[in-house]
Tab-separated table of C-alpha atoms in Angstrom:
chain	number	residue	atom	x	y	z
A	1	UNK	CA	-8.035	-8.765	-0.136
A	2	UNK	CA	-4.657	-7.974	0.384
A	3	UNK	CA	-3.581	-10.895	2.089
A	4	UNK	CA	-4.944	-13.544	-0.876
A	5	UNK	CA	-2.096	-15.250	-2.461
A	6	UNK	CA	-2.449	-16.968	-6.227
A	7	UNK	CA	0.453	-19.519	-6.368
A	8	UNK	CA	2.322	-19.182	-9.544
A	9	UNK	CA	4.803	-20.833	-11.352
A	10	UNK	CA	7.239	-18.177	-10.428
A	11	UNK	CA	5.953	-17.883	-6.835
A	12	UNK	CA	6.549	-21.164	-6.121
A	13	UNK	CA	9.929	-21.324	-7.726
A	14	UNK	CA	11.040	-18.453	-5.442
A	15	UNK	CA	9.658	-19.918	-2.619
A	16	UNK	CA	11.666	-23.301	-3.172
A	17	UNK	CA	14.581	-21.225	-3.761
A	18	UNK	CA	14.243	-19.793	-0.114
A	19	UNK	CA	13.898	-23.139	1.226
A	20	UNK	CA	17.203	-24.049	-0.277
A	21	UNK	CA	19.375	-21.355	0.482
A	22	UNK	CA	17.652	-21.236	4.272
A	23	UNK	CA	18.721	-24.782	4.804
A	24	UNK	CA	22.078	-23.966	3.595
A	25	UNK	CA	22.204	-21.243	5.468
A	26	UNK	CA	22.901	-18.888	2.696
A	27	UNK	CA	21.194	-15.455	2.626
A	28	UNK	CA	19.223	-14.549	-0.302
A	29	UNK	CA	18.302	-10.865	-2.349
A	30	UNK	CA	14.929	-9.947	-4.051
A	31	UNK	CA	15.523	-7.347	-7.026
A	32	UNK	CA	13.013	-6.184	-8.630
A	33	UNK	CA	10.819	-2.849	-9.300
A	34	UNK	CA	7.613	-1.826	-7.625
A	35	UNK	CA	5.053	-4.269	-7.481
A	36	UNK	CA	6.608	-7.705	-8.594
A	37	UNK	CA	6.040	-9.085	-5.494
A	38	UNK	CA	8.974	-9.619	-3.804
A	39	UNK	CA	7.801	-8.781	-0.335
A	40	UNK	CA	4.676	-10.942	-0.846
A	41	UNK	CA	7.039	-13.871	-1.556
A	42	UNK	CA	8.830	-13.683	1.010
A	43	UNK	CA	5.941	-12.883	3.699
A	44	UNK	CA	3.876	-16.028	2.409
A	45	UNK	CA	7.296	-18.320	3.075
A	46	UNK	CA	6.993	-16.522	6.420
A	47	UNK	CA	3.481	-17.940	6.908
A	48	UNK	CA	4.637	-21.750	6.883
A	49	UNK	CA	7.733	-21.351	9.038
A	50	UNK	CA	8.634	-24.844	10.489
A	51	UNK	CA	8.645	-24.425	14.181
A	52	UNK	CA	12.480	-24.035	14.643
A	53	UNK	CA	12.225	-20.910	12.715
A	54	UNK	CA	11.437	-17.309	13.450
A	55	UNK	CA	10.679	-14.291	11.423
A	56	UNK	CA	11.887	-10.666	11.884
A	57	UNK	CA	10.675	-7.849	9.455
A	58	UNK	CA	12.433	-4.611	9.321
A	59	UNK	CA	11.926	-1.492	6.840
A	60	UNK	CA	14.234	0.151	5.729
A	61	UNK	CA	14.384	3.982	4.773
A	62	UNK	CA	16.287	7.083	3.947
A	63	UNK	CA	17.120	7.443	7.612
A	64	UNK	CA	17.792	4.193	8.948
A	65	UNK	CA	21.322	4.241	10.415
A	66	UNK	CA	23.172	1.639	11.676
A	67	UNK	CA	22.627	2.364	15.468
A	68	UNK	CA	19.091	2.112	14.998
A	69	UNK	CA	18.983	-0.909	12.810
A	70	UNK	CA	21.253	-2.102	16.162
A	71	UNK	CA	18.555	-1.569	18.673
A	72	UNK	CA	15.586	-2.839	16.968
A	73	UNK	CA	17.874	-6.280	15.769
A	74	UNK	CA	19.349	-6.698	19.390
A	75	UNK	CA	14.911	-6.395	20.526
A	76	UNK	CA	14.649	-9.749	18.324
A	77	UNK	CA	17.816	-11.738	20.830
A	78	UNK	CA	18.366	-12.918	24.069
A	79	UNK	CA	21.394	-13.164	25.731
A	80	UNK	CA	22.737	-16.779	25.959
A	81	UNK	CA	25.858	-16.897	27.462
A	82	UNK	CA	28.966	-14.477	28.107
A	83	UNK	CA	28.755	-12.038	24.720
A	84	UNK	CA	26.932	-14.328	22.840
A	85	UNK	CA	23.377	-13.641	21.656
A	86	UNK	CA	20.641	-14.823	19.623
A	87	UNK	CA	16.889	-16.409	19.531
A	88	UNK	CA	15.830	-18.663	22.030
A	89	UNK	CA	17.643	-22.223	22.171
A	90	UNK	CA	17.086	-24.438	19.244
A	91	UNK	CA	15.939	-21.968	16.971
A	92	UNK	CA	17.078	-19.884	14.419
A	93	UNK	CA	15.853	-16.470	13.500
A	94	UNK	CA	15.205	-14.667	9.883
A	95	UNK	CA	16.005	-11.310	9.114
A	96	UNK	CA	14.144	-9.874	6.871
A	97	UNK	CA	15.252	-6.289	5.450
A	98	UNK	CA	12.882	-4.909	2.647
A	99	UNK	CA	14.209	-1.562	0.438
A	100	UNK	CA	17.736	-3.036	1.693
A	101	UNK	CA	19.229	-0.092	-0.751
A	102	UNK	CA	16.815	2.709	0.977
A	103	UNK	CA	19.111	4.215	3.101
A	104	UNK	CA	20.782	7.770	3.261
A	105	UNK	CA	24.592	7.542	1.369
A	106	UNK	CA	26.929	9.480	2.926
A	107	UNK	CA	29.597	12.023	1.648
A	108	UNK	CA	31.899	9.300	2.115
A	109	UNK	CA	29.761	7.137	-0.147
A	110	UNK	CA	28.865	4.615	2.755
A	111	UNK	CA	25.733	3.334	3.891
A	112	UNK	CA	25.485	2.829	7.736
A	113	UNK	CA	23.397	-0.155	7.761
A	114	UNK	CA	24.550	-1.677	5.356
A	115	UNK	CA	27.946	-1.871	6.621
A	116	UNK	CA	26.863	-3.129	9.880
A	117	UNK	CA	25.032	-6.011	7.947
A	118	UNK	CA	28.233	-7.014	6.655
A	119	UNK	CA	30.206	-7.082	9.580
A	120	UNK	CA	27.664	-9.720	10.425
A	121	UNK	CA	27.805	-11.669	7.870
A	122	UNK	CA	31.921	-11.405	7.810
A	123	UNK	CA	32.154	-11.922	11.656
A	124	UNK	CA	29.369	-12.692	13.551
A	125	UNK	CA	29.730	-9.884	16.048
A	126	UNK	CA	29.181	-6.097	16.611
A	127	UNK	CA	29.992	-3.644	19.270
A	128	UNK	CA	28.394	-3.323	22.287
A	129	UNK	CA	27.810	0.686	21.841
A	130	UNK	CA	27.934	1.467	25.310
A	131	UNK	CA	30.730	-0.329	25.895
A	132	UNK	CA	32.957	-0.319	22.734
A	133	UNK	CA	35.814	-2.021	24.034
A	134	UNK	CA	33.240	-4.984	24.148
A	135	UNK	CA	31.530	-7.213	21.307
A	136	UNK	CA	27.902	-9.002	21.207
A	137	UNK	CA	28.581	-11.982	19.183
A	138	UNK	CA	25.206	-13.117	17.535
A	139	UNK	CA	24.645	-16.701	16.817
A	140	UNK	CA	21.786	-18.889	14.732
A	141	UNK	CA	20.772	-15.727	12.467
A	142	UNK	CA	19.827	-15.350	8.883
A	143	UNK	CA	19.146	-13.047	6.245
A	144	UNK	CA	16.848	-12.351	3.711
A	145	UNK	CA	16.588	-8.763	1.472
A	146	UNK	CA	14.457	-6.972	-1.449
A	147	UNK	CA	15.361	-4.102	-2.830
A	148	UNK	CA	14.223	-2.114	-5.641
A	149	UNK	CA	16.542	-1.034	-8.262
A	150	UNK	CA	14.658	2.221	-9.795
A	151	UNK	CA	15.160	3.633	-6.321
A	152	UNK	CA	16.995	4.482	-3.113
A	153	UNK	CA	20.793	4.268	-4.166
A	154	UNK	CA	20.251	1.905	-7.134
A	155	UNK	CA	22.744	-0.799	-5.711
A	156	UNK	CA	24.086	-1.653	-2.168
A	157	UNK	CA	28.152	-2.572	-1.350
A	158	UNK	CA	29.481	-5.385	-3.166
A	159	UNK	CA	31.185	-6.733	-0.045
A	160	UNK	CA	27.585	-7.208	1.128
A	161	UNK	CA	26.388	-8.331	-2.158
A	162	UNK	CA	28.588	-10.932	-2.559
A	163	UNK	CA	27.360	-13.024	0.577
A	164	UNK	CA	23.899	-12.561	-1.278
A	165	UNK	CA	22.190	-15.105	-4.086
A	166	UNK	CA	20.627	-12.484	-6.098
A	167	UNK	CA	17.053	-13.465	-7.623
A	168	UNK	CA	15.093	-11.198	-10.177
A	169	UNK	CA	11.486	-10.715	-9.613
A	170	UNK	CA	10.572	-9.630	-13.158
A	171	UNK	CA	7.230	-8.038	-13.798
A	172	UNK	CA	4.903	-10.889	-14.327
A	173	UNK	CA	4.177	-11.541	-17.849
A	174	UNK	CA	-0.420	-10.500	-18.799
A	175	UNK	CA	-1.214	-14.707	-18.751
A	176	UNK	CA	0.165	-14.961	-14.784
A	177	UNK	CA	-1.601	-11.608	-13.627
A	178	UNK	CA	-4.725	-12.831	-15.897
A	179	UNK	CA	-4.443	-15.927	-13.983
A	180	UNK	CA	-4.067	-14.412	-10.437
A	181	UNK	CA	-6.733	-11.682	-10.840
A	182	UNK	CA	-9.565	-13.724	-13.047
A	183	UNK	CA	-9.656	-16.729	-10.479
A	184	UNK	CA	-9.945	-14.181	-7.351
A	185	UNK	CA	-12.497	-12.373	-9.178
A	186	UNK	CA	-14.546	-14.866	-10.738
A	187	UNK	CA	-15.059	-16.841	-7.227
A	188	UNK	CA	-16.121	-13.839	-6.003
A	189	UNK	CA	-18.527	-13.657	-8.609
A	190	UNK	CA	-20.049	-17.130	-8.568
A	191	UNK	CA	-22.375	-16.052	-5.705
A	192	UNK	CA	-23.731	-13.974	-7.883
A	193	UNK	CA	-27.262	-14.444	-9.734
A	194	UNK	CA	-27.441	-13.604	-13.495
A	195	UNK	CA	-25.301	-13.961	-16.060
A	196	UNK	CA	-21.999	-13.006	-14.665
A	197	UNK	CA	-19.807	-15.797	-16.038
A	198	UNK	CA	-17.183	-14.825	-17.749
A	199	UNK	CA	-17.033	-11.149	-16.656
A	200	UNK	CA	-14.901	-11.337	-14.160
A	201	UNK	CA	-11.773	-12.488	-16.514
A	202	UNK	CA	-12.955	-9.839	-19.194
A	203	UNK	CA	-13.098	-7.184	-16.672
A	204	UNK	CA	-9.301	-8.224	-16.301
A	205	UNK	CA	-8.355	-8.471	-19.270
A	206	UNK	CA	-9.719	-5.300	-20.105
A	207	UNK	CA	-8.182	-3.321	-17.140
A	208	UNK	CA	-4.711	-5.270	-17.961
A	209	UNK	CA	-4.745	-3.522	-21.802
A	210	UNK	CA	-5.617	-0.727	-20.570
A	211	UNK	CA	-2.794	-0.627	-17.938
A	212	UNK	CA	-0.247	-1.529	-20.476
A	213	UNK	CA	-1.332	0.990	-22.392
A	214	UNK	CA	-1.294	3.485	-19.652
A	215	UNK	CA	2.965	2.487	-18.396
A	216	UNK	CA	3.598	2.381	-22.172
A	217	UNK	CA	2.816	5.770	-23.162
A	218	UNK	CA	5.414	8.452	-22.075
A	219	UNK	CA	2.936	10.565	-21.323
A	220	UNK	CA	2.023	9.308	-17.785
A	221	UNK	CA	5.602	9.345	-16.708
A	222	UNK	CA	6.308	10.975	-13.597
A	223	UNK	CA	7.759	14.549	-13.984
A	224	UNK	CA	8.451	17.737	-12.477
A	225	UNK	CA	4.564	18.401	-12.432
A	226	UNK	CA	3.829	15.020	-12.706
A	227	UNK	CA	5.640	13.461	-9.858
A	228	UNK	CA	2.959	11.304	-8.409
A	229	UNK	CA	2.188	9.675	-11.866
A	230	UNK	CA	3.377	6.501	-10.531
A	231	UNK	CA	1.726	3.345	-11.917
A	232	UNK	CA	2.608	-0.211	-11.377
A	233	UNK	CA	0.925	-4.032	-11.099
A	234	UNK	CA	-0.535	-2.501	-7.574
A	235	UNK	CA	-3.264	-0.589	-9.822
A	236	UNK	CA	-4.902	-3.553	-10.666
A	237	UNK	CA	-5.174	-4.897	-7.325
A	238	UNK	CA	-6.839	-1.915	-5.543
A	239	UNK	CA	-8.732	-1.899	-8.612
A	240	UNK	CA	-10.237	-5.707	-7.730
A	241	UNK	CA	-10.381	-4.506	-4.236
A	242	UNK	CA	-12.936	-2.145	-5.066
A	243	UNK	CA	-14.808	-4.809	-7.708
A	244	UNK	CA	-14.672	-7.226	-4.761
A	245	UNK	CA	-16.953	-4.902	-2.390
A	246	UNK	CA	-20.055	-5.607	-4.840
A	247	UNK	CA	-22.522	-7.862	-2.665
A	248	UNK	CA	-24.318	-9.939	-4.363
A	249	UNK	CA	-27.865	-9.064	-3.165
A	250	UNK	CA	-27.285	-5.618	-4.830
A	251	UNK	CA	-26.479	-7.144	-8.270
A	252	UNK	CA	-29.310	-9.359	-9.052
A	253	UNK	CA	-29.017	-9.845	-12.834
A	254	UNK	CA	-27.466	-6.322	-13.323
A	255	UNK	CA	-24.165	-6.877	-15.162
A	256	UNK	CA	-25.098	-3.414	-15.966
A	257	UNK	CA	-24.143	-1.835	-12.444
A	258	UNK	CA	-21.192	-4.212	-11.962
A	259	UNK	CA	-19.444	-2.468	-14.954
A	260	UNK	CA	-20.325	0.833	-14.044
A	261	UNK	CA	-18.600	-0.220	-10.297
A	262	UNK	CA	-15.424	-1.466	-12.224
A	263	UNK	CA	-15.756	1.746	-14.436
A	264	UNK	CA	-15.738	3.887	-11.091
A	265	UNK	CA	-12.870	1.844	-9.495
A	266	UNK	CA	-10.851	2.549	-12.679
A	267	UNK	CA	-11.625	6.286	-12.366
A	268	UNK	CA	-10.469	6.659	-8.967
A	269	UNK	CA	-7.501	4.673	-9.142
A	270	UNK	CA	-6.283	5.999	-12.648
A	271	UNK	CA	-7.864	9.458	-13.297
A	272	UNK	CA	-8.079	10.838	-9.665
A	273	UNK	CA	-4.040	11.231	-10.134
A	274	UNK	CA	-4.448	13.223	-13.287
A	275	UNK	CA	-3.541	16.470	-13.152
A	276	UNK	CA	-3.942	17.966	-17.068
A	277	UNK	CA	-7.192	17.656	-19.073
A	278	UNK	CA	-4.995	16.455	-21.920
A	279	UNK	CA	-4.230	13.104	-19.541
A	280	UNK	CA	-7.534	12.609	-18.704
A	281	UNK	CA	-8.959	12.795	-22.120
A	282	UNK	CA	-6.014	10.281	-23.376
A	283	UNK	CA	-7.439	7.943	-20.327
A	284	UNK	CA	-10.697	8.309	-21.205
A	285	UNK	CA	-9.751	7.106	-24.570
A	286	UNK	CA	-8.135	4.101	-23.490
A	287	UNK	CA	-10.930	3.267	-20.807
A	288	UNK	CA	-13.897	3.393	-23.699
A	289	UNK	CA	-12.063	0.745	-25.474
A	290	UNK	CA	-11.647	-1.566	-22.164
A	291	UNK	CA	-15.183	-1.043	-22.001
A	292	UNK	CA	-16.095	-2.247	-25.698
A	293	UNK	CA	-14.102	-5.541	-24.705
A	294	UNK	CA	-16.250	-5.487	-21.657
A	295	UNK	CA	-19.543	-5.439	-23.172
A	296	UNK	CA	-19.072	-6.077	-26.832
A	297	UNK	CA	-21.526	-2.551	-28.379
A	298	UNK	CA	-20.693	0.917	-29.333
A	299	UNK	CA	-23.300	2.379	-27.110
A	300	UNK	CA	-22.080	3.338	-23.730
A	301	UNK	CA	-23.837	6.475	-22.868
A	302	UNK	CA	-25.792	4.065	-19.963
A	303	UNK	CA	-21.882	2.727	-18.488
A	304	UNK	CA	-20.962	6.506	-18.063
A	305	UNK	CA	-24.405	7.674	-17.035
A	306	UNK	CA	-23.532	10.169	-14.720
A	307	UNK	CA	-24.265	10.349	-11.122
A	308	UNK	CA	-20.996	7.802	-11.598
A	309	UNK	CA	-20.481	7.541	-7.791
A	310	UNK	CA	-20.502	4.659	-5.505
A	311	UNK	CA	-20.085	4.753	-1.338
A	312	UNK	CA	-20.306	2.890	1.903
A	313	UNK	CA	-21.513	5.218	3.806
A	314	UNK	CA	-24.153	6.186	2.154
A	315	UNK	CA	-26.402	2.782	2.727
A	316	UNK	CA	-25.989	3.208	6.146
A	317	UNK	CA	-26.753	6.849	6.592
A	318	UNK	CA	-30.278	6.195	5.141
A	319	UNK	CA	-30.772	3.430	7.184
A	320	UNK	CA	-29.669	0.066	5.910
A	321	UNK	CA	-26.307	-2.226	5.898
A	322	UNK	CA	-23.091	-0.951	5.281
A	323	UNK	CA	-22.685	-1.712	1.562
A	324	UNK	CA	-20.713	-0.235	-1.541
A	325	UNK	CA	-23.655	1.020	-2.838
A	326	UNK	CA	-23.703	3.549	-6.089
A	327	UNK	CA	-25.340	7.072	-5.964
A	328	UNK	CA	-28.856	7.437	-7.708
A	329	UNK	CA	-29.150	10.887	-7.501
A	330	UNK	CA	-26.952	13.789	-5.640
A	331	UNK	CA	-29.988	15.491	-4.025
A	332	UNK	CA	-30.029	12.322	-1.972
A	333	UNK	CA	-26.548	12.666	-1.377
A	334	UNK	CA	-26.018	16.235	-0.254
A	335	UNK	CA	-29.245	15.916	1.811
A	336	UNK	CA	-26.981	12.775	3.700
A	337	UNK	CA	-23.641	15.141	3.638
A	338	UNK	CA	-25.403	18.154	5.234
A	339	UNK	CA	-26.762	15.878	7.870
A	340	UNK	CA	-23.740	15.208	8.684
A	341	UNK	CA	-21.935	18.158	8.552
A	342	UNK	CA	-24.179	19.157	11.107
A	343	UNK	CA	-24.188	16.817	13.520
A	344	UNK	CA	-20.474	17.552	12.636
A	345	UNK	CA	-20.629	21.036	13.906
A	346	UNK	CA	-22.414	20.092	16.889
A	347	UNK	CA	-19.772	18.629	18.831
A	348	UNK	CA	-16.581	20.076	16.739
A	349	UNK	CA	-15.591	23.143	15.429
A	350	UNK	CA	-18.021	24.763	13.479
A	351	UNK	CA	-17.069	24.203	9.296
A	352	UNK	CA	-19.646	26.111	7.471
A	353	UNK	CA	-18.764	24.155	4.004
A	354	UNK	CA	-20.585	24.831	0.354
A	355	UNK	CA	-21.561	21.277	-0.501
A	356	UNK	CA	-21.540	21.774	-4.157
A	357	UNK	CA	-21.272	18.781	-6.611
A	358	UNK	CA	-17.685	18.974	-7.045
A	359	UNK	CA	-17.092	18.834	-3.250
A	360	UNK	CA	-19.482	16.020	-2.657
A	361	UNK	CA	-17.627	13.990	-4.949
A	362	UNK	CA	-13.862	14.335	-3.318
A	363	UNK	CA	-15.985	13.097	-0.006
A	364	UNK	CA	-16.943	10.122	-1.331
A	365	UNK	CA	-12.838	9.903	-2.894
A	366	UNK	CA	-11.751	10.661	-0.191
A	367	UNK	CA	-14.363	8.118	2.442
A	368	UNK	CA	-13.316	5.227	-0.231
A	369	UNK	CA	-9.518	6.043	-0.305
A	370	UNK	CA	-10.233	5.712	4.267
A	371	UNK	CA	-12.689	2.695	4.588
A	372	UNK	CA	-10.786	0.555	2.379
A	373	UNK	CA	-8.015	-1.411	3.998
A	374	UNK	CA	-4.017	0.246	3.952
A	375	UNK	CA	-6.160	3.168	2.596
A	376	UNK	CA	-4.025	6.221	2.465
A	377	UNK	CA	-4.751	9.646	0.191
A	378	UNK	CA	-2.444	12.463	-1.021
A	379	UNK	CA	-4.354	15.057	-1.017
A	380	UNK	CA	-2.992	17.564	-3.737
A	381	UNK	CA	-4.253	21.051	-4.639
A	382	UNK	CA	-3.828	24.632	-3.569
A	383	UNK	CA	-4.738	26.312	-0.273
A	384	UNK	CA	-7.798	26.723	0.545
A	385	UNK	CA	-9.379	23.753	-1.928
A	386	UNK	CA	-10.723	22.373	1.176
A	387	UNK	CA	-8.126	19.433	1.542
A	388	UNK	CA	-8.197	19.710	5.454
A	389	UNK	CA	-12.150	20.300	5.519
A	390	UNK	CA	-13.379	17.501	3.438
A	391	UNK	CA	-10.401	14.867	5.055
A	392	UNK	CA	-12.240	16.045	8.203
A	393	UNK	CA	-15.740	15.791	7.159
A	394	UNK	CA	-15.235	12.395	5.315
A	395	UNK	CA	-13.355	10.398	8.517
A	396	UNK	CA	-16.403	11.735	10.945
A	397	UNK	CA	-18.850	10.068	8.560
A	398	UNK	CA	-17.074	6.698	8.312
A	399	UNK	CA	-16.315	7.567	12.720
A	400	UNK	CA	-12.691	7.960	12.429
A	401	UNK	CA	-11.332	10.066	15.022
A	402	UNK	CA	-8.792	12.592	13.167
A	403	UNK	CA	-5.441	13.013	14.474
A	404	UNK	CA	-3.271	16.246	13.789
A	405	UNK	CA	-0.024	17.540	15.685
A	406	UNK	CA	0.157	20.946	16.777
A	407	UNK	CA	3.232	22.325	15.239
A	408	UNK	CA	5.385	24.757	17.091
A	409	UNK	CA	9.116	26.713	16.932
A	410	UNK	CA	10.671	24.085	19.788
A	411	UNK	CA	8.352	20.506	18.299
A	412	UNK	CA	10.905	17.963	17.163
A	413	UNK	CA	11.058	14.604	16.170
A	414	UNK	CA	10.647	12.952	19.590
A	415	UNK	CA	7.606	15.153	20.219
A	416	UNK	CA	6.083	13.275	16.448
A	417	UNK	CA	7.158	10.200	17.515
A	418	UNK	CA	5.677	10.525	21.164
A	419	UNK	CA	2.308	11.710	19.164
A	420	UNK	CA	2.430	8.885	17.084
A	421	UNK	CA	2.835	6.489	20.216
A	422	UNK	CA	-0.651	8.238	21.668
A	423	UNK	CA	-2.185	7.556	18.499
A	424	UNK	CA	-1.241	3.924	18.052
A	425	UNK	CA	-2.302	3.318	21.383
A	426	UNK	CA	-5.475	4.543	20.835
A	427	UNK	CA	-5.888	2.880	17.685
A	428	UNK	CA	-4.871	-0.921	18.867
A	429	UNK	CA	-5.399	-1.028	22.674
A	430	UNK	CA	-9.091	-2.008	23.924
A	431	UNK	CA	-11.410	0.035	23.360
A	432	UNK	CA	-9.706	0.542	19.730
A	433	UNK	CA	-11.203	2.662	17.984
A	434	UNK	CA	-10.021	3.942	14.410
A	435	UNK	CA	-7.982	6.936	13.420
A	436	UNK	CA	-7.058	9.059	10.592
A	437	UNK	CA	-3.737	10.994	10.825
A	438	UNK	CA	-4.122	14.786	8.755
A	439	UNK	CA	-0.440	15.997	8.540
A	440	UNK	CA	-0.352	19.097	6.118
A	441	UNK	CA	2.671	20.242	4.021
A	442	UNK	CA	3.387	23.523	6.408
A	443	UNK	CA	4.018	21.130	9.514
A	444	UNK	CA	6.230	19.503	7.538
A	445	UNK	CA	9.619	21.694	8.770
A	446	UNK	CA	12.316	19.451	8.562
A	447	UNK	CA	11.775	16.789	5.759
């Protein structure tokens, strides 16, 4: 799911745009907030390079520095001749740096990186840092950037700015996402039997009021307490995602259960962040009249019927295909979670865990948040919730082996980054199998 792209007006416009100022040889700057899509962009242009062209992404953060943004450019060159450097002959390579403005300003009010960047673009050359009487002269390069402007340091050096075309990626106005999100959803949905024409662009035009509604309302800004009540265009997506796991063999004329599934995927990506009854209520408000939209009646005791639950795990547990499957009944699903909470404890350490119906239901948050793709959860409560348990319990069921550093007085950042490399390897050389990486706030000891 995350790699469909709806063309777009705008999309296209930005695309030609890149075209342009690559042929011109002019580098080009993507600003824009969270979710506009200006990585997207420029990783689809990156999908139809013409063969004299090569591609470079780097990610920028708080603690990129110059000398590593060094090393990992000089990785993408080879040396040509004398001091000069670049891609192999007869090509040119793209840089791409996304969250240009992410990196760490210093007393002096300098960013590293960003000054090295423009001593490229001014001279074509940097020092050779182990010999700094000597200079690597880089040929056949170009730039592209994004950056955010609600974050990092807000703006970057205009000396670097200025060799930039700056391009806004506004947030896309409710016909383009309607667009985008109805025609993904409704193909999905022509395999479907029944009467399910129609629903999908409903269902998104539903979830896209209720959104508004949602960034519109001061009330779910992020805050002190409230610092994860981030909520941006990405919402909707993950909320698709989940709409898009429905297989049609389970939905035989049962528009019914699809709403209750796009129901549960609003819940978890909305109201699983919500912190204070008071938000959840005001949600729940807003949600009851997407549904209304949704299914044109008054009556939606049946929508909200709760066991309001749905997993992947749970099909195959009692024997059949993997499938995103809702819960009838949570007998059924505490008799599958003890199961496997002891065949847990049979070859781990033993967790002797109180599956109670509040539990049960942050497994199945917390097995949708893994299984789906780029899935990653913060966990937040207070000790001894059972944050570490129930992460544990719910990778084992989907068979994720879990991950988790052993902390002591002399670990430092070369002995995370040297875990890291173990688990990668792991994870991506034969035989791959996948992980989930627990890192808990009191291992955290130098931010």
């Amino acid at each position: 799911f995350v790699n469909i792209i709806v063309p777009t007006v705008d999309t296209v416009r930005l695309k030609s745009l890149i075209e342009l100022h690559v042929s011109e040889r002019k580098p080009v700057l993507f600003v824009g907030s969270a979710g506009t899509g200006k990585t997207t962009v420029v990783k689809d242009y990156f999908s139809n390079l013409p063969e004299n062209l090569l591609s470079a992404v780097i990610n920028f953060n708080s603690y990129t520095d110059s000398a590593a943004l060094q090393r990992i450019m000089e990785g993408y060159v080879e040396k040509r001749s004398g001091r000069k450097f670049g891609p192999p002959t007869n090509m040119k390579l793209i840089y791409f740096l996304d969250d240009l403005n992410m990196p760490f300003v210093d007393k002096y009010g300098t960013q590293t990186p960003i000054a090295l960047i423009r001593q490229l673009l001014d001279y074509a050359s940097m020092y050779d840092r182990d010999h700094l009487d000597e200079k690597k002269y880089l040929e056949d390069i170009l730039f592209l950037g994004c950056m955010n402007h609600k974050a990092g340091s807000f703006d970057i050096n205009p000396r670097l700015q200025r060799h930039f075309t700056p391009l806004s990626c506004g947030v896309p106005p409710d016909e383009v996402s309607q667009t985008i999100y109805s025609s993904i959803l409704n193909s999905h949905l022509k395999t479907f039997e029944g009467s399910f024409e129609n629903l999908g662009t409903k269902m998104v035009s539903a979830t896209l009021d209720m959104y508004r509604q949602i960034s519109d309302n001061p009330q779910f800004s992020p805050t002190a307490k409230k610092f994860h009540y981030q909520f941006n265009l990405r919402d909707l997506g993950r909320i698709m995602q989940g709409v898009m796991l429905a297989q049609p063999n389970q939905y035989r004329n049962n528009t019914q259960q699809l709403i209750r599934l796009w129901i549960h995927e609003c819940l978890r990506v909305y109201e699983d962040r919500l912190v204070f009854d008071k938000d959840i209520e005001v949600l729940r408000e807003y949600l009851n009249k997407a549904v209304k939209k949704v299914v044109e009646t008054d009556d939606l005791g049946a929508y909200f019927a709760e066991p309001l639950l749905f997993t992947s795990f749970f099909a195959q547990a009692t024997g059949h295909d993997k499938s995103y499957i809702a819960i009838q009944e949570m007998d059924a699903l505490k008799k599958v979670l003890e199961d496997k909470l002891n065949e847990y404890n049979e070859t781990n350490s033993v967790m002797n865990l109180v599956l109670f119906n509040q539990a049960m239901e942050h497994i199945c948050k917390i097995a949708r948040i893994i299984d789906h793709p780029n899935g990653n959860a913060l966990l937040v409560g207070v000790g001894g919730s059972g944050k570490q348990s129930l992460s544990r319990l719910a990778s084992f069921i989907l068979e994720y082996d879990v991950v988790q550093i052993l902390v002591s007085a002399n670990y430092g950042i070369n002995d995370l980054k040297t875990d890291l490399q173990e688990m990668y390897r792991k994870s991506g050389v034969r035989p791959a199998t996948p992980h989930s990486f627990i890192l808990t706030d009191s291992q955290i000891q130098d931010e």
